[in-house]
PDB file of C-alpha atoms in Angstrom:
ATOM      1  CA  MET A   1     184.496-101.873-104.638  1.00 56.00           C
ATOM      2  CA  ALA A   2     185.318 -98.490-103.961  1.00 79.00           C
ATOM      3  CA  TYR A   3     183.896 -95.072-105.014  1.00 82.00           C
ATOM      4  CA  GLN A   4     185.805 -94.157-107.933  1.00 87.00           C
ATOM      5  CA  MET A   5     185.020 -89.818-107.994  1.00 88.00           C
ATOM      6  CA  ASP A   6     185.072 -88.030-110.720  1.00 89.00           C
ATOM      7  CA  PHE A   7     184.594 -84.552-110.935  1.00 92.00           C
ATOM      8  CA  GLY A   8     184.366 -84.165-114.841  1.00 92.00           C
ATOM      9  CA  PRO A   9     181.019 -84.475-115.634  1.00 91.00           C
ATOM     10  CA  VAL A  10     180.151 -81.652-112.653  1.00 94.00           C
ATOM     11  CA  LEU A  11     182.738 -79.281-113.501  1.00 93.00           C
ATOM     12  CA  ALA A  12     181.620 -79.650-117.206  1.00 93.00           C
ATOM     13  CA  ASN A  13     178.103 -78.270-116.085  1.00 94.00           C
ATOM     14  CA  LEU A  14     179.673 -75.352-113.671  1.00 94.00           C
ATOM     15  CA  ASP A  15     178.177 -72.569-115.346  1.00 95.00           C
ATOM     16  CA  VAL A  16     174.893 -73.946-114.910  1.00 96.00           C
ATOM     17  CA  LEU A  17     175.764 -74.174-111.458  1.00 96.00           C
ATOM     18  CA  LEU A  18     177.120 -70.368-112.002  1.00 96.00           C
ATOM     19  CA  GLU A  19     174.143 -69.552-113.185  1.00 97.00           C
ATOM     20  CA  GLY A  20     172.343 -70.662-110.503  1.00 96.00           C
ATOM     21  CA  ALA A  21     174.248 -69.271-107.763  1.00 97.00           C
ATOM     22  CA  MET A  22     173.934 -66.451-109.520  1.00 97.00           C
ATOM     23  CA  PHE A  23     170.256 -66.577-109.224  1.00 96.00           C
ATOM     24  CA  THR A  24     170.190 -67.030-105.958  1.00 97.00           C
ATOM     25  CA  LEU A  25     172.177 -64.479-104.986  1.00 97.00           C
ATOM     26  CA  GLY A  26     169.565 -62.248-106.698  1.00 96.00           C
ATOM     27  CA  LEU A  27     166.837 -63.607-104.948  1.00 96.00           C
ATOM     28  CA  THR A  28     168.645 -63.295-101.721  1.00 96.00           C
ATOM     29  CA  ALA A  29     169.470 -59.180-102.739  1.00 96.00           C
ATOM     30  CA  ILE A  30     165.489 -58.153-103.588  1.00 97.00           C
ATOM     31  CA  GLY A  31     164.923 -60.627-100.580  1.00 96.00           C
ATOM     32  CA  THR A  32     166.877 -58.947 -97.935  1.00 96.00           C
ATOM     33  CA  LEU A  33     166.001 -55.226 -99.052  1.00 96.00           C
ATOM     34  CA  LEU A  34     162.428 -55.414 -98.824  1.00 97.00           C
ATOM     35  CA  GLY A  35     162.005 -57.842 -96.566  1.00 97.00           C
ATOM     36  CA  VAL A  36     164.206 -55.989 -94.205  1.00 96.00           C
ATOM     37  CA  GLY A  37     161.894 -52.818 -94.994  1.00 96.00           C
ATOM     38  CA  LEU A  38     158.868 -54.841 -94.361  1.00 97.00           C
ATOM     39  CA  GLY A  39     160.302 -55.374 -90.722  1.00 96.00           C
ATOM     40  CA  ILE A  40     161.377 -52.276 -89.952  1.00 94.00           C
ATOM     41  CA  VAL A  41     158.360 -50.832 -90.179  1.00 94.00           C
ATOM     42  CA  SER A  42     156.663 -53.849 -88.914  1.00 95.00           C
ATOM     43  CA  ALA A  43     159.090 -53.055 -85.742  1.00 93.00           C
ATOM     44  CA  LEU A  44     158.043 -49.375 -85.428  1.00 90.00           C
ATOM     45  CA  VAL A  45     154.776 -50.316 -85.293  1.00 92.00           C
ATOM     46  CA  ARG A  46     154.700 -52.913 -82.523  1.00 91.00           C
ATOM     47  CA  ALA A  47     157.438 -51.283 -80.491  1.00 86.00           C
ATOM     48  CA  TRP A  48     155.455 -48.312 -80.658  1.00 82.00           C
ATOM     49  CA  ARG A  49     152.076 -50.221 -80.019  1.00 85.00           C
ATOM     50  CA  ILE A  50     150.264 -48.083 -83.107  1.00 84.00           C
ATOM     51  CA  ARG A  51     147.041 -49.658 -83.251  1.00 85.00           C
ATOM     52  CA  PRO A  52     145.106 -51.438 -84.702  1.00 88.00           C
ATOM     53  CA  PHE A  53     148.135 -52.139 -86.811  1.00 88.00           C
ATOM     54  CA  ASN A  54     150.770 -53.810 -83.609  1.00 88.00           C
ATOM     55  CA  TYR A  55     147.763 -56.464 -83.431  1.00 93.00           C
ATOM     56  CA  LEU A  56     147.871 -56.994 -87.254  1.00 93.00           C
ATOM     57  CA  PHE A  57     151.475 -57.195 -87.440  1.00 94.00           C
ATOM     58  CA  GLY A  58     151.681 -59.187 -84.038  1.00 94.00           C
ATOM     59  CA  GLY A  59     149.550 -62.293 -85.585  1.00 96.00           C
ATOM     60  CA  TYR A  60     152.078 -62.215 -88.928  1.00 96.00           C
ATOM     61  CA  VAL A  61     155.081 -62.374 -86.923  1.00 96.00           C
ATOM     62  CA  GLU A  62     153.561 -65.145 -85.096  1.00 96.00           C
ATOM     63  CA  LEU A  63     152.079 -67.201 -87.802  1.00 97.00           C
ATOM     64  CA  ILE A  64     155.258 -66.907 -89.854  1.00 97.00           C
ATOM     65  CA  ARG A  65     157.353 -67.866 -87.338  1.00 96.00           C
ATOM     66  CA  ASN A  66     156.056 -70.854 -85.750  1.00 97.00           C
ATOM     67  CA  THR A  67     155.295 -72.580 -89.445  1.00 97.00           C
ATOM     68  CA  PRO A  68     157.453 -74.134 -91.919  1.00 97.00           C
ATOM     69  CA  PHE A  69     159.169 -71.886 -94.721  1.00 97.00           C
ATOM     70  CA  ILE A  70     158.146 -74.873 -97.119  1.00 96.00           C
ATOM     71  CA  VAL A  71     154.569 -74.794 -95.964  1.00 97.00           C
ATOM     72  CA  GLN A  72     154.912 -70.616 -96.342  1.00 97.00           C
ATOM     73  CA  LEU A  73     156.057 -71.424-100.162  1.00 97.00           C
ATOM     74  CA  PHE A  74     153.561 -73.809-101.325  1.00 97.00           C
ATOM     75  CA  PHE A  75     150.775 -71.686-100.002  1.00 97.00           C
ATOM     76  CA  ILE A  76     151.772 -69.053-102.000  1.00 97.00           C
ATOM     77  CA  PHE A  77     152.502 -71.190-105.324  1.00 96.00           C
ATOM     78  CA  PHE A  78     149.753 -73.467-104.908  1.00 95.00           C
ATOM     79  CA  GLY A  79     146.941 -72.158-102.703  1.00 95.00           C
ATOM     80  CA  LEU A  80     146.450 -68.525-103.933  1.00 94.00           C
ATOM     81  CA  PRO A  81     145.759 -69.376-107.177  1.00 93.00           C
ATOM     82  CA  ALA A  82     143.058 -71.031-105.865  1.00 91.00           C
ATOM     83  CA  LEU A  83     141.362 -67.344-104.662  1.00 90.00           C
ATOM     84  CA  GLY A  84     142.489 -65.965-107.937  1.00 90.00           C
ATOM     85  CA  PHE A  85     146.358 -64.786-107.580  1.00 91.00           C
ATOM     86  CA  ARG A  86     148.735 -66.343-109.613  1.00 91.00           C
ATOM     87  CA  LEU A  87     152.190 -65.955-109.649  1.00 94.00           C
ATOM     88  CA  ASN A  88     155.015 -67.582-111.489  1.00 94.00           C
ATOM     89  CA  GLU A  89     158.231 -69.447-109.837  1.00 94.00           C
ATOM     90  CA  TRP A  90     160.073 -66.453-109.479  1.00 95.00           C
ATOM     91  CA  GLU A  91     157.472 -64.118-107.645  1.00 95.00           C
ATOM     92  CA  ALA A  92     156.499 -66.713-105.658  1.00 96.00           C
ATOM     93  CA  ALA A  93     159.916 -67.049-104.097  1.00 97.00           C
ATOM     94  CA  VAL A  94     160.543 -63.860-104.059  1.00 97.00           C
ATOM     95  CA  LEU A  95     157.421 -63.027-101.867  1.00 97.00           C
ATOM     96  CA  ALA A  96     157.732 -66.181 -99.454  1.00 97.00           C
ATOM     97  CA  MET A  97     161.843 -64.679 -98.675  1.00 97.00           C
ATOM     98  CA  VAL A  98     160.169 -61.660 -98.418  1.00 97.00           C
ATOM     99  CA  ILE A  99     157.645 -61.921 -95.601  1.00 97.00           C
ATOM    100  CA  ASN A 100     159.364 -64.411 -94.180  1.00 97.00           C
ATOM    101  CA  LEU A 101     162.112 -62.393 -93.493  1.00 97.00           C
ATOM    102  CA  GLY A 102     160.503 -59.572 -92.678  1.00 97.00           C
ATOM    103  CA  ALA A 103     158.471 -61.371 -89.731  1.00 97.00           C
ATOM    104  CA  TYR A 104     161.974 -62.514 -88.298  1.00 97.00           C
ATOM    105  CA  SER A 105     163.623 -58.903 -88.709  1.00 97.00           C
ATOM    106  CA  THR A 106     160.495 -57.629 -86.937  1.00 96.00           C
ATOM    107  CA  GLU A 107     161.639 -58.994 -83.793  1.00 95.00           C
ATOM    108  CA  ILE A 108     165.314 -58.666 -84.039  1.00 96.00           C
ATOM    109  CA  VAL A 109     164.806 -54.745 -85.445  1.00 95.00           C
ATOM    110  CA  ARG A 110     162.083 -54.143 -82.353  1.00 93.00           C
ATOM    111  CA  ALA A 111     165.027 -55.782 -80.064  1.00 93.00           C
ATOM    112  CA  GLY A 112     167.405 -52.839 -81.286  1.00 92.00           C
ATOM    113  CA  ILE A 113     164.542 -50.340 -80.845  1.00 89.00           C
ATOM    114  CA  GLN A 114     163.754 -51.180 -77.273  1.00 88.00           C
ATOM    115  CA  ALA A 115     167.153 -51.341 -76.476  1.00 87.00           C
ATOM    116  CA  ILE A 116     167.345 -47.203 -76.549  1.00 83.00           C
ATOM    117  CA  PRO A 117     167.641 -45.371 -73.546  1.00 79.00           C
ATOM    118  CA  ALA A 118     164.536 -43.708 -73.097  1.00 77.00           C
ATOM    119  CA  GLY A 119     166.470 -40.563 -72.623  1.00 77.00           C
ATOM    120  CA  GLN A 120     167.228 -40.454 -76.046  1.00 76.00           C
ATOM    121  CA  ILE A 121     163.841 -40.203 -77.411  1.00 73.00           C
ATOM    122  CA  GLU A 122     162.405 -37.659 -74.984  1.00 71.00           C
ATOM    123  CA  ALA A 123     165.399 -35.137 -75.476  1.00 79.00           C
ATOM    124  CA  ALA A 124     164.341 -35.329 -79.441  1.00 72.00           C
ATOM    125  CA  SER A 125     160.471 -34.704 -77.747  1.00 71.00           C
ATOM    126  CA  ALA A 126     161.463 -31.606 -76.458  1.00 72.00           C
ATOM    127  CA  LEU A 127     163.097 -30.751 -79.707  1.00 74.00           C
ATOM    128  CA  ALA A 128     159.907 -30.779 -81.109  1.00 65.00           C
ATOM    129  CA  MET A 129     160.745 -33.477 -83.681  1.00 74.00           C
ATOM    130  CA  THR A 130     157.536 -35.699 -84.420  1.00 73.00           C
ATOM    131  CA  ARG A 131     157.192 -39.456 -84.006  1.00 71.00           C
ATOM    132  CA  MET A 132     158.567 -39.752 -87.419  1.00 76.00           C
ATOM    133  CA  GLU A 133     161.465 -37.637 -87.174  1.00 77.00           C
ATOM    134  CA  THR A 134     162.820 -39.167 -84.027  1.00 76.00           C
ATOM    135  CA  PHE A 135     162.363 -42.405 -85.253  1.00 78.00           C
ATOM    136  CA  ARG A 136     164.402 -41.707 -88.665  1.00 77.00           C
ATOM    137  CA  HIS A 137     166.909 -39.689 -86.831  1.00 74.00           C
ATOM    138  CA  VAL A 138     167.473 -40.728 -82.857  1.00 80.00           C
ATOM    139  CA  VAL A 139     165.789 -44.608 -82.981  1.00 82.00           C
ATOM    140  CA  LEU A 140     166.651 -46.261 -86.592  1.00 84.00           C
ATOM    141  CA  ARG A 141     169.967 -45.837 -86.714  1.00 88.00           C
ATOM    142  CA  PRO A 142     171.245 -46.707 -83.220  1.00 88.00           C
ATOM    143  CA  ALA A 143     168.605 -49.501 -83.470  1.00 89.00           C
ATOM    144  CA  LEU A 144     169.948 -51.176 -86.368  1.00 93.00           C
ATOM    145  CA  ALA A 145     173.498 -50.711 -84.747  1.00 92.00           C
ATOM    146  CA  LYS A 146     172.704 -52.957 -81.901  1.00 92.00           C
ATOM    147  CA  VAL A 147     171.152 -55.999 -84.170  1.00 94.00           C
ATOM    148  CA  TRP A 148     173.738 -55.684 -87.145  1.00 95.00           C
ATOM    149  CA  PRO A 149     175.300 -58.681 -86.477  1.00 95.00           C
ATOM    150  CA  ALA A 150     171.939 -60.802 -85.494  1.00 96.00           C
ATOM    151  CA  LEU A 151     170.331 -59.310 -88.561  1.00 96.00           C
ATOM    152  CA  SER A 152     173.166 -60.759 -90.813  1.00 96.00           C
ATOM    153  CA  SER A 153     173.080 -64.131 -89.593  1.00 97.00           C
ATOM    154  CA  GLN A 154     169.255 -63.871 -90.774  1.00 97.00           C
ATOM    155  CA  ILE A 155     169.404 -62.654 -93.735  1.00 97.00           C
ATOM    156  CA  ILE A 156     172.166 -65.478 -94.712  1.00 97.00           C
ATOM    157  CA  ILE A 157     170.027 -68.281 -93.007  1.00 97.00           C
ATOM    158  CA  VAL A 158     167.101 -66.883 -95.313  1.00 96.00           C
ATOM    159  CA  MET A 159     169.439 -67.459 -98.557  1.00 96.00           C
ATOM    160  CA  LEU A 160     170.435 -70.583 -97.622  1.00 97.00           C
ATOM    161  CA  GLY A 161     166.649 -71.299 -96.727  1.00 95.00           C
ATOM    162  CA  SER A 162     165.765 -70.658-100.295  1.00 95.00           C
ATOM    163  CA  ALA A 163     167.491 -73.634-101.392  1.00 96.00           C
ATOM    164  CA  VAL A 164     163.358 -74.770-100.467  1.00 96.00           C
ATOM    165  CA  CYS A 165     162.403 -73.187-103.649  1.00 96.00           C
ATOM    166  CA  SER A 166     163.703 -75.506-106.179  1.00 95.00           C
ATOM    167  CA  GLN A 167     160.692 -77.724-104.762  1.00 95.00           C
ATOM    168  CA  ILE A 168     158.755 -74.709-107.069  1.00 95.00           C
ATOM    169  CA  SER A 169     161.123 -75.437-110.040  1.00 92.00           C
ATOM    170  CA  THR A 170     162.442 -71.996-109.239  1.00 94.00           C
ATOM    171  CA  GLN A 171     165.941 -71.778-110.627  1.00 93.00           C
ATOM    172  CA  GLU A 172     168.230 -71.051-108.104  1.00 96.00           C
ATOM    173  CA  LEU A 173     171.587 -73.207-106.972  1.00 97.00           C
ATOM    174  CA  THR A 174     169.650 -76.368-105.477  1.00 97.00           C
ATOM    175  CA  PHE A 175     167.403 -76.623-108.744  1.00 97.00           C
ATOM    176  CA  ALA A 176     170.378 -76.429-111.211  1.00 96.00           C
ATOM    177  CA  ALA A 177     172.647 -79.202-108.946  1.00 97.00           C
ATOM    178  CA  ASN A 178     169.579 -81.111-108.947  1.00 96.00           C
ATOM    179  CA  PHE A 179     169.331 -80.887-112.640  1.00 95.00           C
ATOM    180  CA  ILE A 180     172.757 -82.008-112.883  1.00 96.00           C
ATOM    181  CA  GLN A 181     172.606 -84.617-110.847  1.00 95.00           C
ATOM    182  CA  SER A 182     169.686 -86.049-112.283  1.00 93.00           C
ATOM    183  CA  ARG A 183     171.786 -86.264-115.546  1.00 92.00           C
ATOM    184  CA  ASN A 184     175.151 -87.126-114.674  1.00 91.00           C
ATOM    185  CA  PHE A 185     173.661 -89.833-111.063  1.00 91.00           C
ATOM    186  CA  ARG A 186     177.364 -88.010-109.931  1.00 91.00           C
ATOM    187  CA  ALA A 187     175.151 -87.258-106.765  1.00 94.00           C
ATOM    188  CA  PHE A 188     178.339 -86.824-103.746  1.00 94.00           C
ATOM    189  CA  GLU A 189     180.437 -84.421-106.511  1.00 95.00           C
ATOM    190  CA  THR A 190     177.439 -82.236-107.703  1.00 96.00           C
ATOM    191  CA  TYR A 191     176.068 -81.772-104.067  1.00 97.00           C
ATOM    192  CA  LEU A 192     180.066 -81.602-102.562  1.00 97.00           C
ATOM    193  CA  VAL A 193     180.114 -78.715-104.906  1.00 97.00           C
ATOM    194  CA  THR A 194     177.080 -77.311-104.575  1.00 97.00           C
ATOM    195  CA  THR A 195     177.849 -76.958-100.825  1.00 97.00           C
ATOM    196  CA  LEU A 196     180.877 -75.365-101.672  1.00 97.00           C
ATOM    197  CA  LEU A 197     179.270 -72.584-103.947  1.00 97.00           C
ATOM    198  CA  TYR A 198     176.373 -72.601-100.848  1.00 98.00           C
ATOM    199  CA  LEU A 199     179.667 -71.793 -98.182  1.00 98.00           C
ATOM    200  CA  ALA A 200     181.091 -68.982-100.357  1.00 97.00           C
ATOM    201  CA  MET A 201     178.030 -67.300-101.027  1.00 97.00           C
ATOM    202  CA  ALA A 202     177.610 -66.918 -97.607  1.00 97.00           C
ATOM    203  CA  ILE A 203     180.786 -66.065 -96.562  1.00 97.00           C
ATOM    204  CA  LEU A 204     180.564 -63.495 -99.084  1.00 97.00           C
ATOM    205  CA  ILE A 205     177.144 -62.091 -97.850  1.00 97.00           C
ATOM    206  CA  ARG A 206     178.814 -62.048 -94.368  1.00 97.00           C
ATOM    207  CA  GLN A 207     181.112 -59.932 -95.425  1.00 97.00           C
ATOM    208  CA  LEU A 208     179.671 -57.512 -97.301  1.00 96.00           C
ATOM    209  CA  LEU A 209     176.659 -57.499 -94.470  1.00 96.00           C
ATOM    210  CA  GLY A 210     179.741 -56.525 -92.149  1.00 95.00           C
ATOM    211  CA  TRP A 211     181.426 -54.206 -94.220  1.00 95.00           C
ATOM    212  CA  PHE A 212     177.810 -52.520 -95.007  1.00 94.00           C
ATOM    213  CA  GLY A 213     177.324 -52.321 -91.122  1.00 93.00           C
ATOM    214  CA  ARG A 214     180.551 -50.444 -90.372  1.00 91.00           C
ATOM    215  CA  ARG A 215     180.245 -48.530 -93.257  1.00 89.00           C
ATOM    216  CA  TYR A 216     176.783 -46.970 -92.596  1.00 88.00           C
ATOM    217  CA  VAL A 217     175.335 -48.339 -89.802  1.00 88.00           C
ATOM    218  CA  GLU A 218     177.543 -49.300 -86.504  1.00 78.00           C
ATOM    219  CA  GLY A 219     179.000 -45.437 -87.009  1.00 64.00           C
ATOM    220  CA  SER A 220     175.870 -44.547 -85.531  1.00 47.00           C
ATOM    221  CA  ARG A 221     176.679 -45.867 -81.771  1.00 47.00           C
TER     222      ARG A 221
END
């Protein structure tokens, strides 16, 4: 018998999916702000070889980039309580996303910093600017402008990867989809709508990041 599609049971719970989508966007926003901030600090330390922290951040980057995100999430949510650090689902998901994005954005931003001509930094030094003043006014914005498309893509990848957080009952979009599907048994329709919502969120985030880059970052080049 041919499969008869019925989106009625899914659309009846569209509010649950939309609530999950908003949760995912909020998770992504916080993870992006903190993760990119961590990545910028880490990139500065690694690019300028500030000892001993460059070794610490180097080990952090290698550890996170060479282990699965779901293992990192499980370690934070299930492993840390054994050491006395208890986090709820939201806190564990945010921390995992920040740590993961921070490691990847470190290498992206570091590439941008290393692409800055040495002459610009030497000119800043000749003007008696401190290293932090040089970084803030001469290096940071041009470096971000060079890698903004790559950084934007990584942010979207992390947003899509947040679906894994449903495994610890974080009430994001995939958790909502699993909840609905377990009750209406319309897996095809439920996950098709969920896929379209993820697609819409990815496009929305890409457009917002593109606008932000053109408005505040790329104009510095």
